[in-house]
XYZ file of C-alpha atoms in Angstrom:
728
model
C 59.901 62.546 -77.370
C 62.624 60.114 -75.773
C 62.697 57.902 -72.871
C 64.224 60.811 -70.642
C 61.669 63.220 -71.367
C 58.815 60.509 -70.613
C 60.503 59.624 -67.481
C 60.754 63.594 -66.436
C 56.926 63.734 -67.112
C 56.128 60.727 -65.016
C 58.260 61.649 -62.324
C 55.885 64.597 -61.425
C 53.406 61.995 -59.728
C 55.565 58.680 -59.754
C 57.942 57.199 -57.311
C 61.689 56.651 -58.377
C 61.451 52.668 -57.977
C 58.624 53.179 -60.737
C 60.489 55.242 -63.086
C 63.214 52.485 -63.051
C 60.691 49.878 -63.764
C 59.458 52.039 -66.970
C 63.110 52.524 -68.099
C 63.404 48.491 -67.679
C 60.467 48.106 -70.066
C 61.703 50.665 -72.423
C 64.885 48.884 -72.787
C 63.203 45.557 -73.195
C 60.902 47.056 -76.010
C 63.638 48.684 -77.693
C 65.568 45.407 -78.177
C 62.365 43.493 -79.065
C 61.855 46.034 -81.836
C 65.250 46.716 -82.917
C 65.489 46.898 -86.737
C 61.680 47.282 -87.411
C 60.665 50.612 -88.766
C 57.331 52.085 -89.290
C 55.656 53.311 -92.609
C 57.233 56.913 -91.988
C 60.621 55.319 -91.807
C 61.179 55.994 -88.197
C 62.207 53.474 -85.769
C 59.490 51.250 -84.442
C 60.326 52.038 -80.743
C 59.017 55.769 -81.075
C 55.169 54.411 -81.563
C 55.140 52.663 -78.150
C 56.946 55.551 -76.852
C 54.445 58.020 -77.918
C 51.610 55.818 -76.777
C 53.194 55.352 -73.083
C 53.223 59.576 -73.417
C 49.734 59.830 -73.616
C 49.137 57.326 -70.875
C 51.444 59.429 -68.767
C 49.449 62.578 -69.616
C 46.285 60.936 -67.979
C 48.892 60.356 -64.934
C 47.863 56.485 -65.226
C 49.804 53.999 -63.140
C 52.998 52.600 -63.741
C 51.627 49.045 -64.889
C 49.491 50.946 -67.576
C 52.613 52.909 -68.696
C 54.916 49.610 -69.020
C 52.085 47.835 -70.732
C 51.722 50.712 -73.222
C 55.665 50.384 -74.155
C 55.163 46.591 -74.512
C 51.645 46.543 -76.346
C 53.068 45.387 -79.521
C 56.053 43.186 -78.532
C 53.983 40.013 -78.570
C 52.214 40.776 -81.754
C 55.010 41.873 -83.746
C 58.274 40.422 -82.307
C 59.145 37.027 -81.414
C 58.473 37.793 -77.671
C 56.333 35.439 -75.775
C 53.401 36.248 -73.609
C 55.017 34.051 -70.975
C 58.319 36.078 -71.233
C 56.384 39.252 -70.498
C 54.625 37.728 -67.553
C 58.019 36.494 -65.959
C 59.666 39.800 -66.577
C 56.929 42.304 -65.689
C 54.134 40.496 -63.864
C 50.647 38.886 -64.480
C 48.633 42.066 -64.644
C 50.995 43.677 -67.128
C 50.946 40.576 -69.284
C 47.034 40.592 -68.980
C 46.970 43.877 -70.331
C 49.486 43.292 -73.264
C 47.413 39.954 -74.032
C 44.373 42.199 -74.289
C 45.733 44.430 -76.837
C 47.401 41.872 -78.684
C 45.682 40.933 -82.210
C 44.768 37.117 -82.972
C 47.307 37.173 -86.135
C 48.393 33.760 -85.721
C 44.739 31.883 -86.011
C 43.535 31.154 -89.377
C 40.193 32.813 -90.092
C 37.638 32.371 -93.089
C 37.903 36.120 -93.690
C 39.561 39.252 -92.881
C 36.193 40.618 -91.479
C 35.841 37.562 -89.112
C 39.545 38.130 -87.841
C 38.747 41.658 -87.061
C 35.352 40.984 -85.346
C 37.199 38.138 -83.200
C 40.054 41.032 -82.382
C 37.646 43.451 -81.292
C 35.456 40.825 -79.196
C 38.864 39.810 -77.436
C 39.674 43.379 -76.781
C 36.210 44.436 -75.559
C 36.271 41.253 -73.069
C 39.750 42.057 -71.787
C 38.333 45.833 -71.461
C 35.566 44.717 -69.232
C 37.689 42.841 -66.945
C 40.274 45.665 -66.828
C 39.443 49.213 -68.010
C 43.214 49.912 -68.663
C 43.148 47.915 -71.710
C 40.820 50.497 -73.641
C 42.614 53.359 -72.240
C 46.000 52.095 -73.815
C 44.171 50.909 -76.886
C 42.885 54.709 -77.527
C 46.076 55.958 -76.860
C 47.647 53.663 -79.443
C 44.625 54.375 -81.926
C 45.360 58.230 -81.342
C 48.664 58.023 -82.027
C 48.022 55.617 -85.198
C 45.587 58.620 -86.305
C 48.416 61.224 -85.906
C 50.698 59.549 -88.411
C 47.903 58.462 -90.686
C 49.688 60.423 -93.608
C 52.227 57.655 -94.420
C 49.317 55.182 -95.008
C 47.776 54.576 -98.389
C 44.508 56.501 -99.467
C 42.504 53.264 -99.244
C 44.190 52.497 -95.613
C 43.435 56.036 -94.557
C 39.623 55.842 -95.324
C 39.417 52.506 -93.809
C 40.920 53.166 -90.725
C 39.132 56.432 -90.334
C 35.932 54.772 -90.760
C 36.677 52.128 -88.176
C 37.843 54.816 -85.806
C 34.745 56.936 -86.271
C 32.574 53.683 -85.703
C 34.341 51.992 -82.868
C 36.935 54.174 -80.962
C 35.359 57.454 -80.984
C 31.965 56.118 -79.475
C 34.060 54.378 -76.682
C 36.216 57.661 -75.941
C 32.568 59.426 -75.661
C 31.154 56.800 -73.588
C 34.286 57.052 -71.095
C 34.008 60.794 -71.242
C 37.545 61.167 -72.800
C 36.585 64.184 -74.833
C 40.228 65.173 -75.625
C 41.059 62.110 -77.200
C 37.536 61.708 -79.188
C 37.643 65.400 -80.660
C 41.318 64.753 -81.898
C 40.369 61.509 -83.446
C 37.027 62.729 -84.849
C 38.680 65.860 -86.517
C 41.393 63.303 -88.214
C 38.758 60.872 -89.367
C 36.750 64.013 -91.057
C 40.067 65.106 -92.829
C 40.737 61.751 -94.358
C 37.049 60.784 -95.041
C 35.753 63.947 -96.328
C 38.763 66.337 -97.074
C 36.530 68.785 -99.160
C 34.359 69.535 -96.271
C 36.987 69.483 -93.758
C 39.035 71.959 -95.649
C 36.005 74.190 -96.332
C 35.047 74.559 -92.739
C 38.617 75.256 -91.867
C 38.766 77.944 -94.390
C 35.557 79.510 -93.230
C 36.931 79.553 -89.542
C 40.275 80.748 -90.478
C 38.835 83.945 -92.542
C 36.797 85.123 -89.271
C 39.534 83.866 -86.944
C 41.142 87.160 -86.361
C 37.897 88.762 -85.795
C 36.479 86.346 -83.605
C 39.430 86.052 -81.340
C 39.221 89.785 -80.637
C 35.582 89.526 -79.769
C 36.236 86.687 -77.488
C 39.007 88.524 -75.848
C 36.639 91.620 -75.232
C 34.044 89.139 -73.639
C 36.735 87.324 -71.449
C 37.879 90.974 -70.158
C 34.359 91.807 -69.190
C 33.583 88.596 -67.364
C 36.859 88.639 -65.663
C 36.309 92.006 -64.362
C 32.947 90.969 -63.163
C 34.184 87.853 -61.457
C 36.845 89.791 -59.520
C 34.325 92.491 -58.435
C 32.429 89.586 -56.638
C 35.543 87.874 -55.325
C 35.621 85.019 -57.560
C 38.850 83.315 -58.871
C 38.513 81.851 -62.281
C 40.525 81.046 -65.493
C 38.918 82.358 -68.417
C 39.617 81.317 -72.092
C 38.178 80.749 -75.323
C 37.040 77.428 -76.140
C 38.632 75.630 -79.317
C 35.860 74.621 -81.667
C 36.315 71.163 -83.485
C 35.704 70.851 -87.167
C 33.670 67.517 -86.734
C 31.205 68.816 -84.359
C 30.556 71.890 -86.661
C 30.437 69.298 -89.614
C 27.808 67.129 -87.993
C 25.678 69.985 -86.844
C 25.592 71.458 -90.513
C 24.658 67.949 -91.965
C 22.506 66.304 -89.392
C 20.468 69.453 -88.477
C 20.609 70.982 -92.367
C 22.317 74.472 -90.997
C 24.619 76.753 -92.696
C 27.995 77.690 -91.151
C 26.648 80.967 -89.827
C 23.556 79.451 -88.038
C 25.683 77.305 -85.618
C 25.465 79.111 -82.069
C 28.576 77.917 -80.339
C 31.145 78.994 -82.819
C 32.103 81.871 -80.513
C 32.503 79.881 -77.024
C 34.233 80.833 -73.627
C 35.052 78.295 -70.881
C 34.965 79.538 -67.298
C 37.083 77.100 -64.910
C 36.383 78.251 -60.917
C 37.509 76.801 -57.735
C 34.287 75.184 -56.460
C 30.360 74.552 -57.348
C 29.270 77.358 -55.598
C 31.413 79.623 -57.835
C 29.994 77.762 -60.753
C 26.384 78.870 -60.125
C 27.588 82.504 -59.003
C 29.262 82.775 -62.164
C 26.563 81.790 -64.310
C 24.378 84.579 -62.313
C 27.028 87.195 -63.265
C 26.951 86.166 -67.014
C 23.036 86.199 -67.402
C 23.205 89.803 -65.904
C 26.045 90.956 -68.205
C 24.135 89.525 -71.382
C 20.573 88.140 -72.163
C 20.302 84.532 -72.072
C 18.961 82.706 -75.256
C 15.604 80.563 -74.141
C 16.127 76.878 -74.336
C 20.011 77.032 -74.425
C 20.741 76.432 -70.674
C 21.874 72.947 -69.518
C 22.841 71.898 -65.718
C 25.344 69.092 -66.059
C 26.195 69.845 -62.733
C 22.995 68.938 -60.937
C 22.357 66.314 -63.646
C 25.675 64.721 -64.984
C 25.810 62.878 -68.029
C 26.265 59.278 -67.985
C 29.817 59.427 -68.780
C 30.498 61.419 -65.757
C 30.785 64.744 -67.593
C 29.693 67.923 -65.238
C 29.583 71.615 -66.536
C 27.025 74.566 -66.858
C 26.109 75.326 -70.543
C 24.521 78.720 -71.504
C 24.244 80.503 -74.725
C 23.547 84.245 -74.431
C 23.332 87.386 -76.955
C 26.672 88.869 -76.699
C 27.708 92.391 -76.744
C 27.552 92.696 -80.574
C 24.510 90.797 -80.921
C 26.151 87.468 -81.925
C 25.103 84.244 -79.696
C 28.122 83.350 -77.419
C 28.121 79.824 -75.728
C 29.712 79.832 -72.053
C 30.812 76.705 -70.179
C 31.155 76.885 -66.595
C 32.638 74.325 -64.275
C 35.632 73.444 -61.608
C 39.013 72.447 -62.491
C 37.984 68.754 -61.166
C 35.185 68.789 -63.564
C 37.544 70.043 -66.344
C 39.676 66.988 -65.823
C 37.059 64.892 -66.044
C 35.952 66.340 -69.255
C 39.000 65.879 -70.902
C 40.196 62.478 -69.582
C 36.927 60.996 -68.441
C 37.375 57.632 -66.728
C 41.187 58.051 -66.222
C 40.442 61.301 -64.086
C 38.359 58.921 -61.847
C 41.416 56.522 -60.976
C 43.847 57.421 -58.149
C 47.382 56.044 -58.166
C 47.769 54.498 -54.648
C 50.753 51.969 -53.715
C 51.150 50.860 -57.243
C 47.341 50.071 -57.927
C 44.619 51.719 -59.652
C 41.815 52.418 -57.303
C 38.087 53.697 -58.261
C 36.960 56.695 -56.956
C 33.402 57.811 -55.709
C 30.377 56.282 -57.566
C 32.691 55.280 -60.384
C 31.736 51.537 -60.437
C 28.114 52.356 -60.486
C 28.541 54.619 -63.480
C 30.409 51.947 -65.525
C 28.011 49.265 -65.185
C 27.644 48.798 -68.906
C 31.167 47.261 -68.841
C 29.704 44.293 -66.957
C 26.930 44.078 -69.719
C 29.662 43.359 -72.064
C 30.813 40.225 -70.383
C 26.989 39.097 -70.216
C 26.775 39.769 -73.993
C 29.997 37.493 -74.482
C 28.384 34.779 -72.708
C 25.248 34.906 -74.469
C 26.739 35.412 -78.080
C 28.970 32.754 -79.806
C 29.436 34.505 -82.972
C 31.629 37.221 -83.246
C 29.947 39.082 -85.865
C 26.809 38.983 -83.905
C 28.516 40.107 -80.717
C 30.142 43.033 -82.577
C 26.392 44.235 -84.163
C 24.991 44.011 -80.454
C 27.643 45.818 -79.055
C 27.384 48.723 -81.945
C 23.437 48.614 -81.103
C 23.626 49.086 -77.345
C 27.056 50.987 -76.891
C 28.032 52.797 -79.952
C 24.567 54.255 -81.105
C 23.297 57.586 -80.076
C 21.419 57.461 -76.605
C 18.319 58.537 -75.204
C 17.738 59.651 -71.608
C 14.600 59.045 -69.877
C 13.089 59.289 -66.330
C 11.800 56.904 -63.642
C 8.666 58.296 -62.109
C 10.913 59.037 -59.140
C 13.226 61.445 -61.313
C 16.334 58.976 -61.963
C 17.733 59.273 -65.232
C 18.158 56.200 -67.147
C 20.469 55.953 -70.132
C 19.223 53.499 -73.371
C 20.268 53.075 -76.864
C 18.417 55.111 -79.090
C 15.132 53.499 -80.429
C 14.659 51.717 -77.211
C 11.092 50.718 -76.048
C 9.546 50.346 -72.523
C 10.698 46.745 -72.230
C 14.266 47.993 -72.641
C 13.628 50.465 -69.639
C 12.059 47.611 -67.556
C 14.914 45.155 -67.980
C 17.370 48.366 -67.500
C 15.641 48.887 -63.984
C 15.740 45.141 -62.824
C 15.404 41.657 -64.653
C 12.283 40.843 -62.434
C 10.771 44.167 -63.235
C 11.051 43.023 -66.931
C 9.923 39.683 -66.486
C 6.570 40.786 -64.825
C 5.822 43.496 -66.978
C 2.366 43.707 -68.267
C 2.090 47.167 -69.684
C 3.688 50.647 -69.620
C 3.104 54.379 -69.356
C 5.164 57.185 -71.018
C 4.313 60.772 -69.490
C 1.295 59.520 -67.910
C -0.423 57.731 -70.418
C -0.607 54.016 -71.502
C 1.425 53.078 -74.589
C 2.150 49.687 -76.187
C 5.429 47.852 -75.232
C 7.001 48.670 -78.605
C 6.474 52.338 -78.394
C 9.760 54.314 -79.114
C 11.087 56.509 -76.462
C 12.288 59.854 -76.551
C 14.853 61.694 -74.438
C 12.800 63.627 -71.612
C 10.037 60.868 -71.473
C 9.097 59.704 -67.755
C 8.354 55.982 -68.184
C 6.485 53.870 -65.769
C 6.268 50.081 -66.009
C 3.128 48.177 -65.042
C 3.883 44.993 -63.306
C 1.900 42.011 -61.976
C 2.867 39.246 -59.777
C 0.434 37.015 -61.693
C 2.225 37.710 -64.870
C 3.384 34.637 -66.782
C 6.516 36.232 -67.699
C 7.833 37.282 -71.112
C 6.300 36.423 -74.542
C 8.552 34.748 -77.035
C 7.522 38.196 -78.933
C 9.338 40.333 -76.634
C 12.837 38.971 -78.086
C 11.656 40.863 -81.171
C 10.063 43.923 -79.627
C 13.098 44.692 -77.405
C 15.747 46.871 -79.134
C 18.647 46.469 -76.811
C 20.918 43.426 -76.471
C 20.865 43.785 -72.514
C 16.874 43.150 -72.536
C 17.018 40.399 -75.442
C 19.774 38.689 -73.310
C 17.546 38.742 -70.056
C 14.529 37.617 -71.935
C 16.384 34.549 -73.148
C 18.063 33.755 -69.937
C 14.293 33.640 -68.683
C 13.696 31.016 -71.371
C 16.902 29.281 -70.794
C 17.475 28.359 -67.084
C 19.166 25.058 -67.573
C 21.945 23.600 -69.709
C 21.094 22.500 -73.276
C 22.041 18.835 -72.613
C 19.608 18.737 -69.701
C 16.964 20.627 -71.176
C 16.834 18.464 -74.168
C 16.545 15.318 -71.904
C 13.819 17.255 -69.826
C 11.846 18.123 -73.144
C 11.943 14.591 -74.206
C 10.590 13.176 -71.020
C 8.020 15.981 -70.889
C 6.427 14.728 -74.350
C 6.775 11.362 -73.169
C 4.784 11.857 -70.088
C 2.284 14.386 -72.030
C 1.551 11.603 -74.793
C 0.987 8.914 -72.050
C -1.039 11.086 -70.105
C -3.383 11.776 -73.311
C -3.453 7.959 -73.768
C -0.912 7.543 -76.660
C 2.115 5.209 -77.047
C 5.109 7.496 -77.179
C 7.401 5.147 -79.376
C 4.628 5.317 -82.173
C 4.469 9.187 -82.293
C 8.076 10.365 -81.281
C 9.818 9.107 -84.740
C 12.380 11.404 -85.921
C 10.039 12.355 -89.075
C 7.178 13.510 -86.729
C 9.535 15.343 -84.224
C 11.177 17.221 -87.127
C 7.808 18.235 -88.689
C 6.662 19.567 -85.270
C 10.002 21.598 -85.017
C 9.456 23.135 -88.231
C 6.123 24.263 -87.349
C 7.295 26.011 -84.199
C 10.241 27.675 -86.339
C 13.081 25.507 -84.519
C 16.063 24.613 -86.613
C 16.171 21.099 -85.522
C 14.590 18.650 -83.007
C 17.204 19.481 -80.252
C 16.429 23.076 -80.384
C 12.609 22.084 -79.898
C 13.374 19.673 -76.937
C 15.853 22.426 -75.383
C 13.044 25.024 -75.457
C 10.631 22.625 -73.807
C 13.265 21.792 -71.262
C 13.771 25.513 -70.137
C 10.058 26.541 -70.633
C 10.016 28.437 -73.984
C 7.411 26.145 -75.442
C 5.194 23.511 -73.594
C 5.155 19.758 -74.467
C 1.464 19.975 -74.835
C 1.803 22.269 -77.728
C 4.339 19.855 -79.484
C 1.917 16.929 -78.578
C -0.948 18.672 -80.221
C 1.065 18.627 -83.435
C 2.125 14.902 -83.102
C -1.308 13.728 -82.280
C -2.873 15.876 -85.032
C -4.013 13.342 -87.232
C -5.343 10.717 -84.710
C -7.264 13.571 -83.011
C -8.879 14.654 -86.336
C -10.060 11.109 -86.821
C -11.754 11.305 -83.425
C -12.885 15.062 -83.728
C -16.581 14.410 -84.700
C -17.432 12.000 -82.342
C -15.749 13.872 -79.407
C -17.616 17.123 -80.455
C -21.017 15.046 -80.639
C -20.338 13.583 -77.123
C -19.682 16.970 -75.656
C -22.553 18.597 -77.238
C -24.852 15.686 -75.771
C -23.227 16.259 -72.157
C -24.027 20.226 -72.504
C -27.726 19.478 -73.314
C -28.221 17.043 -70.426
C -26.375 19.359 -68.139
C -28.594 22.337 -69.034
C -31.764 20.179 -68.106
C -30.401 19.250 -64.673
C -31.845 21.139 -61.622
C -29.875 24.457 -60.175
C -29.113 22.645 -56.901
C -27.575 19.483 -58.637
C -25.540 21.717 -60.768
C -24.217 23.594 -57.648
C -23.357 20.328 -55.878
C -21.535 18.989 -58.851
C -19.518 22.244 -59.560
C -18.411 22.196 -55.789
C -17.852 18.331 -55.649
C -13.891 19.018 -56.366
C -13.339 20.529 -53.080
C -13.217 18.809 -49.686
C -13.591 20.888 -46.379
C -11.094 19.643 -43.739
C -13.028 17.588 -40.819
C -16.552 18.673 -42.067
C -18.680 16.841 -44.508
C -21.916 17.966 -46.101
C -21.379 21.514 -46.348
C -22.305 23.760 -49.146
C -19.569 24.798 -51.051
C -19.318 27.455 -53.754
C -16.479 28.916 -55.651
C -15.762 32.671 -54.991
C -16.395 34.985 -58.151
C -13.610 37.386 -57.165
C -10.616 35.229 -57.810
C -12.507 32.089 -59.971
C -10.214 29.260 -58.231
C -9.228 26.219 -60.301
C -8.022 22.743 -59.448
C -4.160 23.167 -58.899
C -4.644 26.683 -57.237
C -3.510 27.148 -53.647
C -6.958 27.586 -51.748
C -8.616 28.543 -48.653
C -12.230 28.450 -47.302
C -14.442 31.156 -45.641
C -17.572 30.425 -43.894
C -20.163 32.942 -44.880
C -23.125 33.685 -43.167
C -26.020 31.421 -44.517
C -24.126 30.661 -47.846
C -21.977 27.845 -46.952
C -18.317 27.726 -47.415
C -16.783 30.196 -50.262
C -13.469 28.815 -51.573
C -10.972 31.369 -52.644
C -7.418 31.390 -54.150
C -5.032 31.902 -51.177
C -3.429 35.074 -52.892
C -7.009 36.454 -53.553
C -7.159 40.332 -52.482
C -10.012 39.683 -50.218
C -8.500 37.178 -47.936
C -6.304 39.434 -45.970
C -9.590 41.562 -45.493
C -11.160 38.389 -43.946
C -8.440 37.525 -41.725
C -8.205 40.969 -40.338
C -11.958 41.216 -39.506
C -12.961 37.357 -38.708
C -10.183 35.481 -38.997
C -11.917 32.430 -37.039
C -14.195 32.004 -40.221
C -11.131 30.900 -42.421
C -10.766 27.262 -42.627
C -8.755 24.673 -44.448
C -10.014 23.234 -47.940
C -8.327 20.961 -50.393
C -8.840 19.800 -53.880
C -10.262 16.497 -54.389
C -8.123 13.670 -56.094
C -10.155 13.614 -59.097
C -12.102 16.833 -60.383
C -14.338 16.475 -63.637
C -15.917 19.757 -63.391
C -15.043 22.855 -65.467
C -14.384 26.391 -63.702
C -14.823 30.006 -65.210
C -11.481 31.929 -65.211
C -11.030 35.376 -66.362
C -8.320 36.459 -68.216
C -6.835 39.758 -69.939
C -5.057 39.794 -73.081
C -3.001 42.919 -73.961
C -1.416 43.305 -77.074
C -0.695 45.731 -80.351
C -3.818 46.400 -82.123
C -4.175 45.061 -85.539
C -6.331 43.476 -88.013
C -7.186 40.032 -87.288
C -5.675 39.850 -83.695
C -9.014 38.721 -81.978
C -9.606 36.109 -84.711
C -6.059 34.630 -83.947
C -6.435 34.681 -80.058
C -10.061 33.178 -80.302
C -8.481 30.446 -82.756
C -5.552 29.614 -80.311
C -8.239 29.259 -77.435
C -10.308 26.945 -79.949
C -7.216 24.893 -80.863
C -6.822 24.012 -77.073
C -10.339 22.503 -76.967
C -11.356 25.439 -74.527
C -14.921 26.620 -74.017
C -15.267 30.480 -74.152
C -18.217 31.631 -72.204
C -17.643 35.422 -72.705
C -15.603 37.656 -74.970
C -15.147 41.603 -75.053
C -12.201 43.875 -76.264
C -11.387 47.476 -76.705
C -8.375 49.541 -78.146
C -7.191 53.047 -77.721
C -5.854 55.812 -79.677
C -2.186 54.435 -79.155
C -2.918 51.037 -80.756
C -3.130 49.330 -77.584
C -5.699 46.550 -77.449
C -7.146 44.627 -74.479
C -9.170 41.663 -74.707
C -11.238 40.408 -71.883
C -12.216 36.708 -71.971
C -13.862 34.328 -69.712
C -12.893 30.434 -70.294
C -13.903 27.270 -68.855
C -10.748 25.445 -67.158
C -10.512 22.174 -65.685
C -7.188 22.630 -63.913
C -4.183 24.835 -63.663
C -2.311 22.768 -66.312
C -5.304 23.380 -68.547
C -4.948 27.186 -67.779
C -1.219 27.356 -68.285
C -1.890 25.586 -71.670
C -4.226 28.097 -72.936
C -2.347 30.881 -71.800
C 0.932 29.493 -73.600
C -1.111 29.130 -76.658
C -2.678 32.865 -76.648
C 1.298 34.145 -75.814
C 2.505 32.509 -79.194
C 0.085 34.684 -81.111
C 2.010 37.436 -82.906
C 1.625 41.084 -81.067
C 0.306 39.800 -77.843
C 2.163 41.315 -75.118
C 0.966 39.921 -71.963
C -1.562 37.293 -70.690
C -2.810 37.675 -66.918
C -5.331 36.248 -64.650
C -7.966 38.771 -63.495
C -9.137 38.892 -59.854
C -11.851 41.245 -58.845
C -11.685 43.315 -55.774
């Protein structure tokens, strides 16, 4: 194809002024590539011309066509990006830059360079989708001319295409490009299987075409009887899809049902369903082989009706029914959802909502500094097989294969993920590391009293999206500020405990504490304290370990003595002592007791309720019983506050949820014991799904003490959530 044929093809939908700009870009590229030839011996300019032709076939805008013609000039010639910007504008230069490899930067290895190239391309793609559309056109033409490469290069490029570019084409709904690239990849990666399948298809070709033609004639006659206009044709089978079904499902060639396939393209959606009814009256449908992608489109915007029937000769016949607009979307995917208006690409319909995963690429880029890690996360989230699960309301959520309820929770909303305390799949409670399957109905159990993500969640989550959100929860401030906050927090905690910070915060002791909690260095540990990933109290526990061990026996003896004395005190005295930490505003000498439904502790927001004959009952302000009291007898609610110094301990009930395994309960009890906390009751149970629930009542001094205990428990392996219990 020459420039005149390209302009003639583009002229079917572009203005004359646009065609002149394309001609100018062609002349510019031709001069820049002058004297360069491809491995086939042809002038280099034929490659960008072929790429531009593929872009025109998608009816893309003039800027995309110009960028296609110029996509190699910065990389392979002496032309600078600044010159491209001056001649063809900022947007065109941005697209060309996104397509230009980082050849002039020195890297440690070729693999590192390739990862950085991909990273650059994907980030550019997330900013403007046209980058990847041009890149796919570029890769498709390179695959078409792969025969001129060495055998080693053919295999390497095919593997790379199958691993990176085919999945992208699939995610964008560009089946025409995807199928062609996959077939070429199979030809060079496994030529024996490629030609074997091709030969088997060729042997039955005449017989198959005659059979399909008979079916088409029958369908056309019936449609015309019903007044339905349609274009009916045999659907070409792609060798790679047959090969994949044979290998992944262990099937023989003659066991693949959709070798015989027909496509029916009608005018509107109503005719799609009417045609389906006609076909089902002609031939008996096979059970379980009907799929309605019109009512429930695939995430890549694909829509069609699929059915497999037993044809006139008793052989399975697959039929796809769609409108012409749906067909264009199935062929060109995302490109079919862009309209050319006044020289700009404008998204149509709910396009942006369906392509949210592009924004996640930008988020991933911000989270990951290493290019290899970025590519691994990208492959895991966007290039793997997918599972499609449902919300309780019936909405479809797309997740990478192997995802767990945590991935689902964070896909719904960050806050849903952060407040997760459990999950249900198909109506039954499952652990947070339960593998989801297509068709599962997933419900996330949340609580506003949840203490947020556990560090274990980063290991449990399978998608980089969920891991990124969990890390963001732990990392709310800049690293430098967090390091400073962490250091100050340790100093304050040591002073509060009565120690001299300068004596204990030596580099040697801090490094020892960092290693205990598996941090790389001291700064990582201080930063984690700063953003709340770990508490200063935990680090101080390690720093003061030796000094505490020396005083431990004396401290234990003192506590036992106090408990013995306390047990002999009169009941009235104990009640007075227990309630001495609360003051009732404006009233003295009132009998005060703590409500068992919410068990408030110093630091909680509290309110008082005047009971009938039993004094003032103190509740947490968020207690579920308070709204009832306000509604019925609002005048009985009074203001109360904590005294400045409270020496008593308070019962608090907590519930720990985790994966049931040997030793889990012992480790949880050990964590509570290390925090010097008394347990007054412990019970536990587990179900057949290996979900363990531990119910514990502990004696707490104040809210900080409670937070310290919770943080220690959350660091126990396989603990998913810790929440404070309120009784209704």
